[in-house]
CSV table of C-alpha atoms and ligand atoms in Angstrom, one decimal:
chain,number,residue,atom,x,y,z
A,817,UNK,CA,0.0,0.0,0.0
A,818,UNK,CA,1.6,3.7,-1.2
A,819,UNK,CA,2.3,5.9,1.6
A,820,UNK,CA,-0.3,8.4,0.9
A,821,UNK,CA,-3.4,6.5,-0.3
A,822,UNK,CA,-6.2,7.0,2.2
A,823,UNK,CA,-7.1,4.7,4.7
A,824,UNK,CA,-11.0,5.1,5.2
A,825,UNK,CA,-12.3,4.3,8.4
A,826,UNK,CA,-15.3,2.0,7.3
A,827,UNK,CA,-15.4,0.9,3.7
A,828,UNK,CA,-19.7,0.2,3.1
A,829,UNK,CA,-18.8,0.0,-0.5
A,830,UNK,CA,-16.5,-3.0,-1.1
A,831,UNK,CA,-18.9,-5.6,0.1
A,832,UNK,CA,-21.5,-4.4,-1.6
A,833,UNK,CA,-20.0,-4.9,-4.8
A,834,UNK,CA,-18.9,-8.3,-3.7
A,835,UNK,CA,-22.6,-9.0,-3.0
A,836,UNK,CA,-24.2,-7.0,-6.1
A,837,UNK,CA,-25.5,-9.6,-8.0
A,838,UNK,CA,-27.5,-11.2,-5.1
A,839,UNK,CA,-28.6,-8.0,-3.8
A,840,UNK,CA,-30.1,-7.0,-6.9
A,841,UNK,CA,-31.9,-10.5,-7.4
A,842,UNK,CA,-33.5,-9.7,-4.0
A,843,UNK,CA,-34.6,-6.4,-5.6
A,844,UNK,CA,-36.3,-8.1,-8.2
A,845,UNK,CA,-38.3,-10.5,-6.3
A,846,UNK,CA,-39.1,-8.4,-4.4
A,847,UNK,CA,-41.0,-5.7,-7.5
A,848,UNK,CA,-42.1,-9.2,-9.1
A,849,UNK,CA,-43.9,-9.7,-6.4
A,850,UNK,CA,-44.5,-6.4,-4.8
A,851,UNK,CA,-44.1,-7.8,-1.0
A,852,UNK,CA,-42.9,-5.0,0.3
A,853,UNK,CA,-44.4,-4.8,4.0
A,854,UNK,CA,-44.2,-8.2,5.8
A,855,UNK,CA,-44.4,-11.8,4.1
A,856,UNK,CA,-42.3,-14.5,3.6
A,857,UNK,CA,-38.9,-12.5,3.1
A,858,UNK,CA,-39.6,-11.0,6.9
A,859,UNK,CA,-40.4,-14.3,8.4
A,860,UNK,CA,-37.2,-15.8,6.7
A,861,UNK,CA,-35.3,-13.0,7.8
A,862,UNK,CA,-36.0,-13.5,11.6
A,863,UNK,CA,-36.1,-17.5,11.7
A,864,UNK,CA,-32.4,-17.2,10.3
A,865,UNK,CA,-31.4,-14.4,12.7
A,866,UNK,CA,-33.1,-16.0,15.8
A,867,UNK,CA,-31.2,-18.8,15.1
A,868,UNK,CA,-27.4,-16.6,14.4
A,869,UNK,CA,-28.0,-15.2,17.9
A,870,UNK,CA,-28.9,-18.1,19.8
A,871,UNK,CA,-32.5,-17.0,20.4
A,872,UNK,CA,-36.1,-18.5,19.9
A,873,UNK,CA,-37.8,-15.6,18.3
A,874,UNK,CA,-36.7,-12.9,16.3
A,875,UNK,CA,-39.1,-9.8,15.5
A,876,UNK,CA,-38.0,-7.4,12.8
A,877,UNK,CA,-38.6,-3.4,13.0
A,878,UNK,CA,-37.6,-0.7,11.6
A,879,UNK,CA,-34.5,0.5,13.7
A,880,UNK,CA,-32.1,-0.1,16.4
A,881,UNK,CA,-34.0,2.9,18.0
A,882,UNK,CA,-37.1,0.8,17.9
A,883,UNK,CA,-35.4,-2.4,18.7
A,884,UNK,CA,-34.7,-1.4,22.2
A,885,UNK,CA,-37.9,0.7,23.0
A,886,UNK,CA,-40.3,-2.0,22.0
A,887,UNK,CA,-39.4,-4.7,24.2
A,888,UNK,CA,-39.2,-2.2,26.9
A,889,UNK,CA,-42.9,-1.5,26.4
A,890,UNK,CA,-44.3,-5.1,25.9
A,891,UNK,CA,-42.2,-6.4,28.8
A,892,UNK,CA,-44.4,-4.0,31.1
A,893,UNK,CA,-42.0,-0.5,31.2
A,894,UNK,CA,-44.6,2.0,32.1
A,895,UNK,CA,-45.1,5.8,32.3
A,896,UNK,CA,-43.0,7.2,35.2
A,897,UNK,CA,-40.6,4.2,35.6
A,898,UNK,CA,-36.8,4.5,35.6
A,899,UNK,CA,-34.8,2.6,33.5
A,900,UNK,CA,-31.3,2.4,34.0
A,901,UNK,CA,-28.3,2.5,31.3
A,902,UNK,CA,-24.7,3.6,31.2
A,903,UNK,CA,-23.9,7.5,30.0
A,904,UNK,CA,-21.2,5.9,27.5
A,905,UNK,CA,-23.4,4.8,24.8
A,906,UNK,CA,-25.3,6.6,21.6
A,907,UNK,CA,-28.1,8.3,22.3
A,908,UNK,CA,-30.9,5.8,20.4
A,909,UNK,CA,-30.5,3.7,24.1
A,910,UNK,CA,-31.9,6.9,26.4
A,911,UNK,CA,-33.8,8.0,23.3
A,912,UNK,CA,-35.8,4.6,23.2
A,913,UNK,CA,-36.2,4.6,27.0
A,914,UNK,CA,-37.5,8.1,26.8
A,915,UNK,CA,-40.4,7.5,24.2
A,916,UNK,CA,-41.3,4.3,26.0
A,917,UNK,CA,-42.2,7.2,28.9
A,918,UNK,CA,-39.8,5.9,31.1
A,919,UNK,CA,-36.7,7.7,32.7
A,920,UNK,CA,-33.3,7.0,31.8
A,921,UNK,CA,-31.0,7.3,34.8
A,922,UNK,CA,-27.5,6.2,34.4
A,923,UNK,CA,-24.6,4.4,36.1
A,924,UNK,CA,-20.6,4.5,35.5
A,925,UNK,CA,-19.0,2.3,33.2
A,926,UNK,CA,-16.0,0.3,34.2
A,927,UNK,CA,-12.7,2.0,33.0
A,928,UNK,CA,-11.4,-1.1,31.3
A,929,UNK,CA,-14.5,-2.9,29.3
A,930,UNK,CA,-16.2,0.7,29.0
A,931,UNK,CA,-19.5,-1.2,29.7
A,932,UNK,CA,-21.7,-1.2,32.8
A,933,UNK,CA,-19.9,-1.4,36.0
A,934,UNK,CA,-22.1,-4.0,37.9
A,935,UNK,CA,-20.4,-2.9,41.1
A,936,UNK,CA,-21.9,0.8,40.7
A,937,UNK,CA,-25.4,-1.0,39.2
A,938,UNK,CA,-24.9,-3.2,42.8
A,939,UNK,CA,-24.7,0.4,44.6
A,940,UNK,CA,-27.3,1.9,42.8
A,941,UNK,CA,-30.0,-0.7,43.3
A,942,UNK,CA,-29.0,-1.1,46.8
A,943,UNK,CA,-28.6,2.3,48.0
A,944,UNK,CA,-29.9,4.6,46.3
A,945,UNK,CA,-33.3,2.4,46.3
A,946,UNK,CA,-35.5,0.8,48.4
A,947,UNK,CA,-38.1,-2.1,48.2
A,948,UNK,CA,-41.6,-0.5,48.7
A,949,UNK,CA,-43.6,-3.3,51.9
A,950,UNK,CA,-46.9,-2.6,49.9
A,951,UNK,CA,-46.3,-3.2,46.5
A,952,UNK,CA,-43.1,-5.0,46.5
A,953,UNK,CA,-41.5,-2.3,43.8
A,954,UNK,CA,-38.2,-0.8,44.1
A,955,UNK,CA,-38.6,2.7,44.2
A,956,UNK,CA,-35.6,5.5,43.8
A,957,UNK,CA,-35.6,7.1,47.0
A,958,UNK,CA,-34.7,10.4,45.8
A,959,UNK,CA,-36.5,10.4,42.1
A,960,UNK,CA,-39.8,8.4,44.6
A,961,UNK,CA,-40.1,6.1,41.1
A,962,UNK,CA,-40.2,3.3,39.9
A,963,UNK,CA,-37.3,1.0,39.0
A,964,UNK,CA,-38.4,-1.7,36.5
A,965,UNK,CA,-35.5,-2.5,33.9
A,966,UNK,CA,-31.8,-2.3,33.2
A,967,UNK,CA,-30.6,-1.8,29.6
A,968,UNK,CA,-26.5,-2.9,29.5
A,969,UNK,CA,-25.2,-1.7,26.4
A,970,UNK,CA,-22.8,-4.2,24.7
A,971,UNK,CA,-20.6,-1.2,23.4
A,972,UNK,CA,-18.4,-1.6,20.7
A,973,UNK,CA,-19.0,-5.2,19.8
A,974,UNK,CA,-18.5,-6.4,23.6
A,975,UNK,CA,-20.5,-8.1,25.8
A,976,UNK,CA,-21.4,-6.3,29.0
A,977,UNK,CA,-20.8,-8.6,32.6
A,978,UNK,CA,-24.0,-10.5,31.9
A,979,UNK,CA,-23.9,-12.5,34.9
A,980,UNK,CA,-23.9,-10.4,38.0
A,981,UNK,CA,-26.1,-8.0,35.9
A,982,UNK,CA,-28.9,-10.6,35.4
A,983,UNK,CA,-28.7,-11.7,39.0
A,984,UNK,CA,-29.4,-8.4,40.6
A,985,UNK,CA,-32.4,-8.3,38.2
A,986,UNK,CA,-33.6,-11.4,39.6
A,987,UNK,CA,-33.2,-10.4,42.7
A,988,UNK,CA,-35.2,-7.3,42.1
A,989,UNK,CA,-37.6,-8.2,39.5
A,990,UNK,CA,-36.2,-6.4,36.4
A,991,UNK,CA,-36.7,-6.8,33.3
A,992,UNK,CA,-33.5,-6.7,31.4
A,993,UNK,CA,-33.3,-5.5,27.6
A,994,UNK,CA,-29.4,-5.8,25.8
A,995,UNK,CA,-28.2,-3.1,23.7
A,996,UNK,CA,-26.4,-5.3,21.2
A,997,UNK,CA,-26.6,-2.9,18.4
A,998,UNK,CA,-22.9,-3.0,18.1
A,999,UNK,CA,-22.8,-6.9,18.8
A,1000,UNK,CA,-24.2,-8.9,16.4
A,1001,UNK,CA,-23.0,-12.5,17.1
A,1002,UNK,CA,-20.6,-11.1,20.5
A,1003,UNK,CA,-20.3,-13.8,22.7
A,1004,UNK,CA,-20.0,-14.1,26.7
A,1005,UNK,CA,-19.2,-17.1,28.9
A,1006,UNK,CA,-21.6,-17.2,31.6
A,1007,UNK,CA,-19.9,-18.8,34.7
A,1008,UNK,CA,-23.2,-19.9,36.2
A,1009,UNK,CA,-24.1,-21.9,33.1
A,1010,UNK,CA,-20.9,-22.3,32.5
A,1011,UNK,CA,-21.2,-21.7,28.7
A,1012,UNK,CA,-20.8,-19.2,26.2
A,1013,UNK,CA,-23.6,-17.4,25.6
A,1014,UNK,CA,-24.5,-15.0,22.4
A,1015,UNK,CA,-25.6,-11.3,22.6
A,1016,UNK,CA,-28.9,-11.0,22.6
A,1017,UNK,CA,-29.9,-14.1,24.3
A,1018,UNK,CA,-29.4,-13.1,27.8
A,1019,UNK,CA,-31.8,-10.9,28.8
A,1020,UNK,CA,-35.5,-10.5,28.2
A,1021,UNK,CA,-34.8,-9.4,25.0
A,1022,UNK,CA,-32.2,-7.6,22.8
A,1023,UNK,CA,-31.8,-5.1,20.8
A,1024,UNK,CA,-30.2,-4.6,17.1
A,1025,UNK,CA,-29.4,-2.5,14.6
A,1026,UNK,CA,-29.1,-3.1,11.0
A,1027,UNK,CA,-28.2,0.6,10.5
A,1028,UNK,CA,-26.0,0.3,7.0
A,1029,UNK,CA,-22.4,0.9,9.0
A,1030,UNK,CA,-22.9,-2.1,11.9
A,1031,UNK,CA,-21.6,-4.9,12.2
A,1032,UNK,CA,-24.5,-6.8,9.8
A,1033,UNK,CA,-26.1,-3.2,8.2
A,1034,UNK,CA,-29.4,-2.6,6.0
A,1035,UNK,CA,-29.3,-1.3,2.5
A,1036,UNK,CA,-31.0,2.0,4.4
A,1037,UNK,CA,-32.8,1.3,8.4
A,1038,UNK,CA,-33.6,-1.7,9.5
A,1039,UNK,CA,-33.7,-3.1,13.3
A,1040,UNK,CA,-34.5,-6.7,14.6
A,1041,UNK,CA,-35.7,-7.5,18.3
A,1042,UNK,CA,-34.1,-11.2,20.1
A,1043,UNK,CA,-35.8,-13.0,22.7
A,1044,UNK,CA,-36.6,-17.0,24.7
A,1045,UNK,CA,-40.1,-15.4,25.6
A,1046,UNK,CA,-42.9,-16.2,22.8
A,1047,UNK,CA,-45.3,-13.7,25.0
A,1048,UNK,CA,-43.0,-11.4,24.1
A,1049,UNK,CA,-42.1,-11.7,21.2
A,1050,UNK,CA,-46.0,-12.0,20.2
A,1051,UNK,CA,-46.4,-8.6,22.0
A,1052,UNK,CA,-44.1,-6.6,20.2
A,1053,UNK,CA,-45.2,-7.9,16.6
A,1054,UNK,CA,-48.2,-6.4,17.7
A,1055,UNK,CA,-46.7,-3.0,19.0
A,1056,UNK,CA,-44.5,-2.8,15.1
A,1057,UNK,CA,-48.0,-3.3,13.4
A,1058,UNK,CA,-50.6,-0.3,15.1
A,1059,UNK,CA,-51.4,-3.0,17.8
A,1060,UNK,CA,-53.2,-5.0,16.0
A,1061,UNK,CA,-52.7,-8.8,15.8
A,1062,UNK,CA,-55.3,-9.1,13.0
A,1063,UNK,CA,-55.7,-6.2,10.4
A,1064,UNK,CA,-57.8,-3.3,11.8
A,1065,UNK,CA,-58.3,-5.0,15.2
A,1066,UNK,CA,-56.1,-2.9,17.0
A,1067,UNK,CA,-55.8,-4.3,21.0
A,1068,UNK,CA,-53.6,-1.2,21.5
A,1069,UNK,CA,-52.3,1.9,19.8
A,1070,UNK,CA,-48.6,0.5,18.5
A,1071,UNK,CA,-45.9,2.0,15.9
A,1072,UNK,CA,-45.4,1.7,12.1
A,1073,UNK,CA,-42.2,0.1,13.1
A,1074,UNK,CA,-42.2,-2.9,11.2
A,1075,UNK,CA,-39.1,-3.8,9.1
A,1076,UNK,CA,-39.4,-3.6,4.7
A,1077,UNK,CA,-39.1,-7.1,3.2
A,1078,UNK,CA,-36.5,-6.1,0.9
A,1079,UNK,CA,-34.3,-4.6,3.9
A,1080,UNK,CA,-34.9,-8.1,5.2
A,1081,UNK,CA,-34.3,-10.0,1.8
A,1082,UNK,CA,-31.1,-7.7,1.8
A,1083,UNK,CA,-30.1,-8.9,5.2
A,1084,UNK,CA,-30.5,-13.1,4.6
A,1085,UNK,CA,-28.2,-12.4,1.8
A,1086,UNK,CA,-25.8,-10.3,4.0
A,1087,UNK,CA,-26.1,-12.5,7.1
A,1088,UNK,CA,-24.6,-15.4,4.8
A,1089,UNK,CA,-21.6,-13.3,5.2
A,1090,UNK,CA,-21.5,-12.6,8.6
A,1091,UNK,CA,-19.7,-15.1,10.5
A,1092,UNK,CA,-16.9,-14.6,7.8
A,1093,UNK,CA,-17.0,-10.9,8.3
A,1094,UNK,CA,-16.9,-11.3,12.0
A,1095,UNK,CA,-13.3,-13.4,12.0
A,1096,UNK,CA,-11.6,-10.8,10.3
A,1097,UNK,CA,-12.7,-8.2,12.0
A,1098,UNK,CA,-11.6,-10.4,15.2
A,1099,UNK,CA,-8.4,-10.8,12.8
A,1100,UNK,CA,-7.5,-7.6,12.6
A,1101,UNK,CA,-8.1,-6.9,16.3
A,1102,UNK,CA,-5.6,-9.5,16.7
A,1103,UNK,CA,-2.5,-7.4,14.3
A,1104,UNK,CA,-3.5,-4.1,15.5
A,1105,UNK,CA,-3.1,-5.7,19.2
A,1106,UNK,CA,-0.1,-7.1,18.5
A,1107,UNK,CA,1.3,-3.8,16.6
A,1108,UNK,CA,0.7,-2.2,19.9
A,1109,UNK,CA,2.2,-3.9,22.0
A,1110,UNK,CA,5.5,-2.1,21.3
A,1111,UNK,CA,3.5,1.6,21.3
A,1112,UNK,CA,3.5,3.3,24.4
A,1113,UNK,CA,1.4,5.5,25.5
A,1114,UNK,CA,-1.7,3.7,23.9
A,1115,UNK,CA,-3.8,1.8,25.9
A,1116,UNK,CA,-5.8,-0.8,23.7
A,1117,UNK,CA,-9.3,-2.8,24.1
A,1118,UNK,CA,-8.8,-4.9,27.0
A,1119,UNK,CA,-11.1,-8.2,26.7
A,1120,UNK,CA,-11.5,-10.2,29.8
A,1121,UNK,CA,-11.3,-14.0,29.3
A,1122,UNK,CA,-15.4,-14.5,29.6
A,1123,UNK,CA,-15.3,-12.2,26.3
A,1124,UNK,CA,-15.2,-13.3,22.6
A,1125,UNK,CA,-15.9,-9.4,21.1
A,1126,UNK,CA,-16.8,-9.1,16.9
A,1127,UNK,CA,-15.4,-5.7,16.9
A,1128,UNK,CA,-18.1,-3.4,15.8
A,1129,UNK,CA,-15.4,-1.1,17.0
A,1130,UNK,CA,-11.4,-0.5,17.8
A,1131,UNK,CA,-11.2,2.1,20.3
A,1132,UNK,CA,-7.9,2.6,22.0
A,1133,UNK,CA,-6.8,5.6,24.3
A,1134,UNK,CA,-4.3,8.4,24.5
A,1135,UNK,CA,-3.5,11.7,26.3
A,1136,UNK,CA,-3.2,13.8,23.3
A,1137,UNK,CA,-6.1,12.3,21.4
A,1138,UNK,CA,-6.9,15.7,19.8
A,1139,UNK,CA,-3.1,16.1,18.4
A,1140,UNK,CA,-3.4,12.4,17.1
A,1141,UNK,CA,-6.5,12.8,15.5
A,1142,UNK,CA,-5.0,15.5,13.5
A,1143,UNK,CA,-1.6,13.5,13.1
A,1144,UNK,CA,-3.2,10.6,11.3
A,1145,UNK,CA,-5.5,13.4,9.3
A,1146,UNK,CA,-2.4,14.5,7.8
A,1147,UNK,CA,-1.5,11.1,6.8
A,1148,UNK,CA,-4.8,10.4,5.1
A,1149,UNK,CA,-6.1,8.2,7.8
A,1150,UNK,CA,-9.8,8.5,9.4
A,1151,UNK,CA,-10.7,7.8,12.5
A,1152,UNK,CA,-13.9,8.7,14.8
A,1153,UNK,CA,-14.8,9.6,18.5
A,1154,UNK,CA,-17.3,6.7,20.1
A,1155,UNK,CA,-18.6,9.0,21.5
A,1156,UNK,CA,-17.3,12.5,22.3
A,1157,UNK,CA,-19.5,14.2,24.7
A,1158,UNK,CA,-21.4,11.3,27.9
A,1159,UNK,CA,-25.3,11.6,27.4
A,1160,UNK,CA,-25.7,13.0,30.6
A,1161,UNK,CA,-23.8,16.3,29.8
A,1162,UNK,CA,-25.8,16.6,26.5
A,1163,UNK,CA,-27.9,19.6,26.1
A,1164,UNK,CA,-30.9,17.3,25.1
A,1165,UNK,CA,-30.6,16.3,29.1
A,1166,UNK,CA,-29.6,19.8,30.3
A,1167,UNK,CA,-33.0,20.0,32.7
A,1168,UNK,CA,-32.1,16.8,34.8
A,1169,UNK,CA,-29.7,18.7,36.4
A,1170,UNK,CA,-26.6,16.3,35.9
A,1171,UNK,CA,-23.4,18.0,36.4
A,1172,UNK,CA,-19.4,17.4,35.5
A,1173,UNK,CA,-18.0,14.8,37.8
A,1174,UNK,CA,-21.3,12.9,38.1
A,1175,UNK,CA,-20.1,10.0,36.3
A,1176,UNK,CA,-16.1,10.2,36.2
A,1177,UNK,CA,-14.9,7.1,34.2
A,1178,UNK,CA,-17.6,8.4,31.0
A,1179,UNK,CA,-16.1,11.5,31.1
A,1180,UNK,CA,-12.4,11.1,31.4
A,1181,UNK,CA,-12.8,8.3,29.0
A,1182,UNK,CA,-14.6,10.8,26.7
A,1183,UNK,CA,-11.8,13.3,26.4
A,1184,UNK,CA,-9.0,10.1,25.3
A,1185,UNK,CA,-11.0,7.4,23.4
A,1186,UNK,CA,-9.8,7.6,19.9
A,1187,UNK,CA,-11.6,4.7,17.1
A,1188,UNK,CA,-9.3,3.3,14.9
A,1189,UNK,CA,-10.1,2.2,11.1
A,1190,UNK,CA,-11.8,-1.3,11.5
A,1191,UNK,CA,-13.9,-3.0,8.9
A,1192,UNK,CA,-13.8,-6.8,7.6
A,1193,UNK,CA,-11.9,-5.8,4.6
A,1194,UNK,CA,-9.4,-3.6,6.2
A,1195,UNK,CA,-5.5,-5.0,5.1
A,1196,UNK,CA,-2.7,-5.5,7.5
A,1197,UNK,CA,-0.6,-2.9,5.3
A,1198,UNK,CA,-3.3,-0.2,5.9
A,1199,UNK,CA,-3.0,-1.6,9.7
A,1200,UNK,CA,0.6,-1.4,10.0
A,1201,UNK,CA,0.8,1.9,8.5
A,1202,UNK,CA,-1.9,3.0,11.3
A,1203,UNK,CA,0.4,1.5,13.6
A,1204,UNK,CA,3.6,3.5,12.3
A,1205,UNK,CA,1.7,6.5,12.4
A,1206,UNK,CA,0.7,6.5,16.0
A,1207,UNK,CA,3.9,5.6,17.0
A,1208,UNK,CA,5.9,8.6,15.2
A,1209,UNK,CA,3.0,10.9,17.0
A,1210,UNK,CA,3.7,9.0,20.1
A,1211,UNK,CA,7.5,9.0,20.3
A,1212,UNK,CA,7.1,13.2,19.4
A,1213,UNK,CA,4.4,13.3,22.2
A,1214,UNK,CA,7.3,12.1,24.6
A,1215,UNK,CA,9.7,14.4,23.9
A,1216,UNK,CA,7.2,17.5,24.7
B,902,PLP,C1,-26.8,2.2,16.3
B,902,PLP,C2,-27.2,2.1,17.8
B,902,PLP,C3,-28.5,2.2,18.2
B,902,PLP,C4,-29.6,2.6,17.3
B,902,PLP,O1,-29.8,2.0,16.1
B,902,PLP,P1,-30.5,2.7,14.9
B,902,PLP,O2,-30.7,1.6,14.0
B,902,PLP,O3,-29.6,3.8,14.4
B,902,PLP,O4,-31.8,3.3,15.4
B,902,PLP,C5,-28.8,2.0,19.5
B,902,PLP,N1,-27.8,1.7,20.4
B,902,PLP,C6,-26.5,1.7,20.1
B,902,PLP,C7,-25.5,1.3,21.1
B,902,PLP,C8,-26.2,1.8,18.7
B,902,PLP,O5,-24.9,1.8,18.4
């Protein structure tokens, strides 16, 4: 690879191409036919999904966004509750707890798997709540709601401590949605089943994206809801489709929120692909680890041994991620900031009242986490020149 060719940091278009002649076949079924709401390309769709992730039931929707307020909603989330998620996520997870009229509150992520730290979820549920005698809920002593569901979010492509997380919301009676919109196929080894288990098949439900840049991405919006519970699952095909299990019978008002065949024709195709996609994403984790190794000054993803990760991401952190943002820049290499500013200092959340300092780890991770190019088709040349780039902007850093 030349020395100044640019290294993107996602490339959406090579496996397209790759995949053209399919995807185009799809297209045409699907104007032969003119299924283009529901049918048998949906119900494909989800049978082969369900299975990928481990799960009985898969629902298709329309988003991400609706993947993980749906579930909230037909597992019981009501008006008033709290729900509570981690600051270091995109906004879709608060969004979706929001317009399910719940409350998102937040605990801090753990500084080295940047997901929920089940110690401060521990805290949370223990003392800053209390288990009302009468009606057996736990109630936020200072917010006096409702707490009635947890939503870990398996950022980057990593599972979330599943274990410790689940049993605190047995203990409490919480219902437990997964934000694995960045972990399609992520994989965590439960110690008290002592097996791996896939993202997505933990809690009550989880959540996915098939926005066109994750891990398995749409031609355009597409979402896709995971769950053991047929209840469930029967509830929130009826909260995608106006409420109504039977057309015009509507039990409740629902959502349009159901997902296109032809996104879901699109997907089978894609989801052929995926395990593939998946090891060399997990492939070039490995050479940019070991690159890394011999940079100092860069901290990379640390996976604990009950994690097997697919890499929806490659964050790593520096001091000076400003000045190496703009050092790989000038050498025609992208990169992004997963994400920038925690939700709880957004301005959309400006009237709770939450203030610098509230959640430390979320912010001082904010200010250093820097996302490396990372894609199935990404060459360990491109890598290595990364690699050599950081370290010239590292060994200048030290001299400073
Ligand atoms: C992408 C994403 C979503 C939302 O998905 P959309 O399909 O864009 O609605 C939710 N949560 C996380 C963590 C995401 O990365």
């Amino acid at each position: 690879m030349s020395n100044n060719e640019k290294i993107p940091f996602l490339d959406l278009v090579t496996p397209h191409k790759e995949l053209e002649q399919e995807l185009t076949a799809v297209f045409q079924k699907v104007i032969t036919t003119a299924g283009f709401v529901g049918g048998p390309m949906v119900e494909n769709f989800e049978k082969e999904f369900a299975e990928y992730c481990d799960a009985k039931y898969c629902v298709g929707v329309a988003s991400g966004t609706d993947a993980v307020r749906f579930p909230l909603m037909a597992a019981g989330v009501k008006q008033g509750d709290i729900v509570v998620t981690v600051p270091h996520t995109f906004i879709a997870t608060t969004e979706a707890i929001s317009q399910a009229g719940a409350t998102p509150d937040f605990v801090d992520i753990d500084e080295k798997t940047y997901s929920m730290d089940v110690e401060k979820l521990k805290n949370y549920l223990e003392r800053e709540c209390y288990q009302d005698r009468e009606s057996g809920k736990l109630m936020h002593r200072k917010h006096r709601a409702p707490v009635t569901a947890i939503v870990p979010v398996h950022i980057y492509g990593q599972c979330a401590d599943m274990d410790p997380i689940l049993e605190l919301a047995a203990r409490y009676n919480l219902i437990v949605v997964e934000d694995a919109c960045q972990a399609h196929g992520a994989q965590y080894f439960s110690k008290k089943e002592n097996r791996w288990r896939t993202a997505g098949s933990m809690g009550h439900a989880g959540a996915f994206s098939f926005y066109p840049g994750k891990n398995l991405g749409a031609c355009g919006e597409a979402g896709a809801i995971t769950t053991n519970d047929e209840a469930l699952a029967k509830r929130m095909k009826t909260i995608r489709d106006h409420g109504q299990a039977k057309k015009y019978y509507h039990d409740i008002e629902g959502y349009n929120g159901r997902l296109d065949a032809l996104q879901a024709g699109l997907l089978s195709v894609k989801l052929r692909r995926l395990a593939e996609w998946t090891k060399q994403r997990q492939a070039a984790a490995a050479e940019y680890d070991r690159l890394l190794a011999k940079v100092d000054g860069v901290v990379a993803p640390h996976v604990p041994e009950w994690s097997r990760p697919v890499y929806h991401l490659y964050v790593v952190r520096v001091a000076d991620r400003e000045g190496l943002q703009k050092h790989l820049a000038e050498a025609k290499i992208d990169t992004g900031i997963h994400y920038p500013i925690p939700l709880h200092l957004q301005k959309a959340y400006e009237a709770r009242g939450f203030k610098n300092g509230d959640f430390p780890v979320t912010e001082k991770i904010a200010l250093e986490i820097v996302s490396l190019p990372m894609f199935p088709q990404l060459q360990p040349a491109a890598q290595s020149r990364v690699v050599q780039t950081i370290q010239e902007f590292s060994a200048v850093g030290a001299s400073h």
